[in-house]
Amino acid sequence: MQTKVEVKEFAARLPGVDIKAALKSDPDFKRRVQEAARGHVAQLAREAHDFLAEAVRFVRERASEPACKVVLLIDSVERIRGVGSEAMAVYESVRNLFFGHAELLRVPLLHIVYTIPPYLSVLGPGTGAQIGGAVPRRLVSTHVFKDRSRDPDLEGLAVLRTVVERRYADWSQLFDQKALDQLAISSGGDLREFFRLIRLCLPAVRDDLQLPLSPTAVKAAENAARSEMLPIPGEHLVWLQRIARTHDPCLEKDGEMPTLAHFLDNRLVLNYRNGSDWYDVHPLLRELVDAHVARTGA
Amino acid sequence: MLPALALDAPTERVAVNLLRHPEWQYDGFSLVFLFADVGPSLQLADWLDQRLAMQGRPLHRHEAKDSFVRHPEAAVDLLVNRLADLSAQPGGVWFAIQRHPGDVQWNRARTLFLARLNERRFLLERDLKRPLVLVLPAHFRAETRAMAPDIWHKRDLSEELRWLPDTAPTSVQVSMEPLATRAVEDGCLPAFAEWQRMASASAAEQAFLPTAWKASNELLAVGRPGDAEHVARSALSLARRRAQAKADGSSERDLSVSLDNLGGVAQAQGDWTQAEAVYRESLALRRQLVERLGGTPESLDDLAVSLLNVAAIPPGDSAARAEAVAIYRRLRTRFPDTARYVQRLQALSGENGAPQGSGTMPAG
């Protein structure tokens, strides 16, 4: 890829230097490259597009299919996070990337899948419309609750039992159905969390007489999982209570975005979809959130 | 040798949970977080290792070195570069970065380590075929969730292990550093608290350097070497600026003491390279001071201290030591009633070359 003279000069002045390593480990070098590139974003993007178009043509020639569809997955963008005083600046830059430079993210000849942070659609509901009209897709949890309620969805619970059954057909020897359903509800339908809760129950079994485990027996695992999410500051509990009440993210100011991102990243708040998107506090935190409200009257 | 792990009910639950995990899930990547006080975590590692070794799956233990505080990202690189090797051997990986729980610099390093590890999570999942136990300070759970939400969500297990109430150490000694666990609040460190106040004031350039020297010693004494180094470096920067600003050399002594102070901190962390660099610079300054001031008792005493600091650098410098002894003999002859010179000579006669430690306050 051809680059502007300034960036070429950097490379020329550093013969034998691993540019990638320097970008990673030398903040000063990285800053100078960024400054040199600033103002040439359009050209850099054009050159990147040309390079990718060349790659698509190469793939089509190799496959002998002139109309072959090529897909590019750009992963881990959702992991871009800010810390401390820089948090808001980082979130702004992510928003700017997808909203302000949307046309540069559309690459001719390519289908592109970007993983985007869950808070982005909260920040700007029009994300997809600005990037070629695509609709952001979300990987939501299994339905374990009915729409905007805390009533268990029996069909969703049956799905999770099937998921376990496919992995271990004799699960009913370890857990009675009520216990397994209780863990499913406590996981909020998050599969990784569900498996983790199941795993947490097992080391405590000392004797086959304890099996199958009852809803009471799995409480210790639920308590352990809950304690991993604590402590939660009082001001966060107030916000969580609003989310629990309205089933909306309740973002009132841009400056609060880092906190909402924290809620979503750490699964203090889960995103469900029963036809439409809705939000609720993690099931294991409900009592805590409700108790705080009752205690403080917030 | 560390005492055996004391197993009350909560500790036994943690120990058994941690044992079951590598026993049941020994093939394939899995991630365990252990938030623990240093002493119990070391005991737990020994306890687990004994049991797992009997099954032919000993733990591969890595404890963070002193350089971790300065280069936490290098620790990520080190771990990532070893994934293939670690996967080729049976047994899980114990990666401990829980030392100095109260040290602000160490905690910053841990935060950076977690952030970088979080970004490279896919490498762990793809290339490490063994359980990985990440050991962090007991208070670090919230920070871990915030800094590394992706690998946090990936965890298979997390546990917390603290000193039992009756077994916690009542005092923390630098010599017992591996067992030092308590995060000492800044309020218990008066010189450090005062130095922080001075350094953040509008007249920070007028800060009193002896307070910084005392602060870094306080911090070393409570097992916070990263913070001690941070203070020592700040003091040295200030001392250098003052020495450059005053061409008459009147700030050189403070500069030499600040150098010795940093040397003492480096020495406490086993960083002899850094210690040697600053001790030798201090020695050169003190020779200049003796020349300029005409061999006053204080300047000679300072020179002797510098010589002994240099003499303590491995493998030792007998010429420097001999020169220091000669200086104290001359001072004792000139000032027979000054107890310090007598005591120093007696100490040197008995120590046979033991290190003198960091720079000192003025004699007398």
PDB file of C-alpha atoms in Angstrom, chain B residues 128-227:
ATOM      1  CA  LEU B 128      -3.360 -22.460  25.842  1.00  0.00           C
ATOM      2  CA  LYS B 129      -4.656 -25.972  26.382  1.00  0.00           C
ATOM      3  CA  ARG B 130      -4.442 -25.910  30.161  1.00  0.00           C
ATOM      4  CA  PRO B 131      -6.247 -24.262  33.064  1.00  0.00           C
ATOM      5  CA  LEU B 132      -4.900 -20.821  33.912  1.00  0.00           C
ATOM      6  CA  VAL B 133      -5.139 -19.457  37.461  1.00  0.00           C
ATOM      7  CA  LEU B 134      -4.609 -15.687  37.619  1.00  0.00           C
ATOM      8  CA  VAL B 135      -3.745 -14.585  41.151  1.00  0.00           C
ATOM      9  CA  LEU B 136      -4.484 -10.985  42.092  1.00  0.00           C
ATOM     10  CA  PRO B 137      -4.740  -9.068  45.395  1.00  0.00           C
ATOM     11  CA  ALA B 138      -7.751  -9.779  47.550  1.00  0.00           C
ATOM     12  CA  HIS B 139      -9.245  -6.345  46.865  1.00  0.00           C
ATOM     13  CA  PHE B 140      -8.854  -6.466  43.087  1.00  0.00           C
ATOM     14  CA  ARG B 141     -12.096  -8.084  41.993  1.00  0.00           C
ATOM     15  CA  ALA B 142     -13.960  -4.872  41.127  1.00  0.00           C
ATOM     16  CA  GLU B 143     -10.986  -3.535  39.196  1.00  0.00           C
ATOM     17  CA  THR B 144     -10.695  -6.789  37.265  1.00  0.00           C
ATOM     18  CA  ARG B 145     -14.355  -6.652  36.261  1.00  0.00           C
ATOM     19  CA  ALA B 146     -13.966  -3.076  35.099  1.00  0.00           C
ATOM     20  CA  MET B 147     -10.675  -3.462  33.235  1.00  0.00           C
ATOM     21  CA  ALA B 148     -11.127  -6.897  31.719  1.00  0.00           C
ATOM     22  CA  PRO B 149     -14.846  -7.562  31.312  1.00  0.00           C
ATOM     23  CA  ASP B 150     -14.318  -9.987  28.432  1.00  0.00           C
ATOM     24  CA  ILE B 151     -11.926 -12.345  30.172  1.00  0.00           C
ATOM     25  CA  TRP B 152     -13.906 -11.840  33.383  1.00  0.00           C
ATOM     26  CA  HIS B 153     -16.993 -13.111  31.630  1.00  0.00           C
ATOM     27  CA  LYS B 154     -14.936 -15.991  30.250  1.00  0.00           C
ATOM     28  CA  ARG B 155     -13.947 -17.133  33.771  1.00  0.00           C
ATOM     29  CA  ASP B 156     -14.847 -20.592  34.895  1.00  0.00           C
ATOM     30  CA  LEU B 157     -14.342 -19.842  38.546  1.00  0.00           C
ATOM     31  CA  SER B 158     -13.357 -17.012  40.836  1.00  0.00           C
ATOM     32  CA  GLU B 159     -12.500 -17.280  44.503  1.00  0.00           C
ATOM     33  CA  GLU B 160     -11.338 -15.023  47.293  1.00  0.00           C
ATOM     34  CA  LEU B 161      -8.884 -16.000  50.005  1.00  0.00           C
ATOM     35  CA  ARG B 162      -7.837 -13.808  52.916  1.00  0.00           C
ATOM     36  CA  TRP B 163      -5.852 -14.266  56.051  1.00  0.00           C
ATOM     37  CA  LEU B 164      -7.750 -16.021  58.797  1.00  0.00           C
ATOM     38  CA  PRO B 165      -8.345 -13.573  61.678  1.00  0.00           C
ATOM     39  CA  ASP B 166      -5.978 -15.341  64.087  1.00  0.00           C
ATOM     40  CA  THR B 167      -3.192 -15.954  61.615  1.00  0.00           C
ATOM     41  CA  ALA B 168      -2.836 -12.527  60.052  1.00  0.00           C
ATOM     42  CA  PRO B 169       0.600 -10.980  60.720  1.00  0.00           C
ATOM     43  CA  THR B 170       0.486  -8.152  63.253  1.00  0.00           C
ATOM     44  CA  SER B 171       3.321  -6.331  61.619  1.00  0.00           C
ATOM     45  CA  VAL B 172       4.706  -6.308  58.149  1.00  0.00           C
ATOM     46  CA  GLN B 173       8.447  -6.602  57.674  1.00  0.00           C
ATOM     47  CA  VAL B 174      10.319  -6.074  54.496  1.00  0.00           C
ATOM     48  CA  SER B 175      12.412  -9.201  55.153  1.00  0.00           C
ATOM     49  CA  MET B 176       9.207 -11.262  55.282  1.00  0.00           C
ATOM     50  CA  GLU B 177       7.962  -9.623  52.102  1.00  0.00           C
ATOM     51  CA  PRO B 178       6.335 -12.673  50.524  1.00  0.00           C
ATOM     52  CA  LEU B 179       3.990 -12.873  53.482  1.00  0.00           C
ATOM     53  CA  ALA B 180       3.303  -9.161  53.578  1.00  0.00           C
ATOM     54  CA  THR B 181      -0.327  -8.803  52.794  1.00  0.00           C
ATOM     55  CA  ARG B 182      -1.928  -5.864  54.412  1.00  0.00           C
ATOM     56  CA  ALA B 183      -2.617  -2.778  52.365  1.00  0.00           C
ATOM     57  CA  VAL B 184      -1.421  -0.062  54.730  1.00  0.00           C
ATOM     58  CA  GLU B 185      -3.467   3.070  54.475  1.00  0.00           C
ATOM     59  CA  ASP B 186      -1.594   6.260  53.583  1.00  0.00           C
ATOM     60  CA  GLY B 187      -2.758   7.807  56.854  1.00  0.00           C
ATOM     61  CA  CYS B 188      -0.429   5.457  58.752  1.00  0.00           C
ATOM     62  CA  LEU B 189       2.532   6.811  56.823  1.00  0.00           C
ATOM     63  CA  PRO B 190       2.966  10.376  58.053  1.00  0.00           C
ATOM     64  CA  ALA B 191       5.995  11.297  55.935  1.00  0.00           C
ATOM     65  CA  PHE B 192       4.347   9.892  52.807  1.00  0.00           C
ATOM     66  CA  ALA B 193       1.141  11.744  53.552  1.00  0.00           C
ATOM     67  CA  GLU B 194       3.084  14.953  54.086  1.00  0.00           C
ATOM     68  CA  TRP B 195       5.110  14.429  50.904  1.00  0.00           C
ATOM     69  CA  GLN B 196       1.946  13.909  48.885  1.00  0.00           C
ATOM     70  CA  ARG B 197       0.545  17.125  50.312  1.00  0.00           C
ATOM     71  CA  MET B 198       3.701  19.068  49.488  1.00  0.00           C
ATOM     72  CA  ALA B 199       4.033  17.567  46.028  1.00  0.00           C
ATOM     73  CA  SER B 200       0.500  18.510  45.086  1.00  0.00           C
ATOM     74  CA  ALA B 201       0.668  22.031  46.523  1.00  0.00           C
ATOM     75  CA  SER B 202       1.107  25.093  44.306  1.00  0.00           C
ATOM     76  CA  ALA B 203       4.666  25.528  45.635  1.00  0.00           C
ATOM     77  CA  ALA B 204       5.639  21.927  44.897  1.00  0.00           C
ATOM     78  CA  GLU B 205       9.063  23.028  43.668  1.00  0.00           C
ATOM     79  CA  GLN B 206       9.838  24.154  47.233  1.00  0.00           C
ATOM     80  CA  ALA B 207       8.967  20.757  48.704  1.00  0.00           C
ATOM     81  CA  PHE B 208      11.211  19.577  51.537  1.00  0.00           C
ATOM     82  CA  LEU B 209      13.350  16.733  50.224  1.00  0.00           C
ATOM     83  CA  PRO B 210      14.104  15.048  53.574  1.00  0.00           C
ATOM     84  CA  THR B 211      10.374  14.343  53.819  1.00  0.00           C
ATOM     85  CA  ALA B 212      10.559  12.410  50.557  1.00  0.00           C
ATOM     86  CA  TRP B 213      13.566  10.407  51.776  1.00  0.00           C
ATOM     87  CA  LYS B 214      11.684   9.506  54.923  1.00  0.00           C
ATOM     88  CA  ALA B 215       8.538   8.723  52.931  1.00  0.00           C
ATOM     89  CA  SER B 216      10.295   6.253  50.673  1.00  0.00           C
ATOM     90  CA  ASN B 217      11.752   4.475  53.709  1.00  0.00           C
ATOM     91  CA  GLU B 218       8.293   4.334  55.277  1.00  0.00           C
ATOM     92  CA  LEU B 219       6.880   2.815  52.112  1.00  0.00           C
ATOM     93  CA  LEU B 220       9.650   0.234  51.879  1.00  0.00           C
ATOM     94  CA  ALA B 221       9.032  -0.745  55.472  1.00  0.00           C
ATOM     95  CA  VAL B 222       5.377  -1.533  54.752  1.00  0.00           C
ATOM     96  CA  GLY B 223       6.033  -3.469  51.574  1.00  0.00           C
ATOM     97  CA  ARG B 224       5.185  -0.825  48.971  1.00  0.00           C
ATOM     98  CA  PRO B 225       8.358  -0.702  46.905  1.00  0.00           C
ATOM     99  CA  GLY B 226       6.646   0.568  43.767  1.00  0.00           C
ATOM    100  CA  ASP B 227       5.364   3.609  45.630  1.00  0.00           C
TER     101      ASP B 227
END
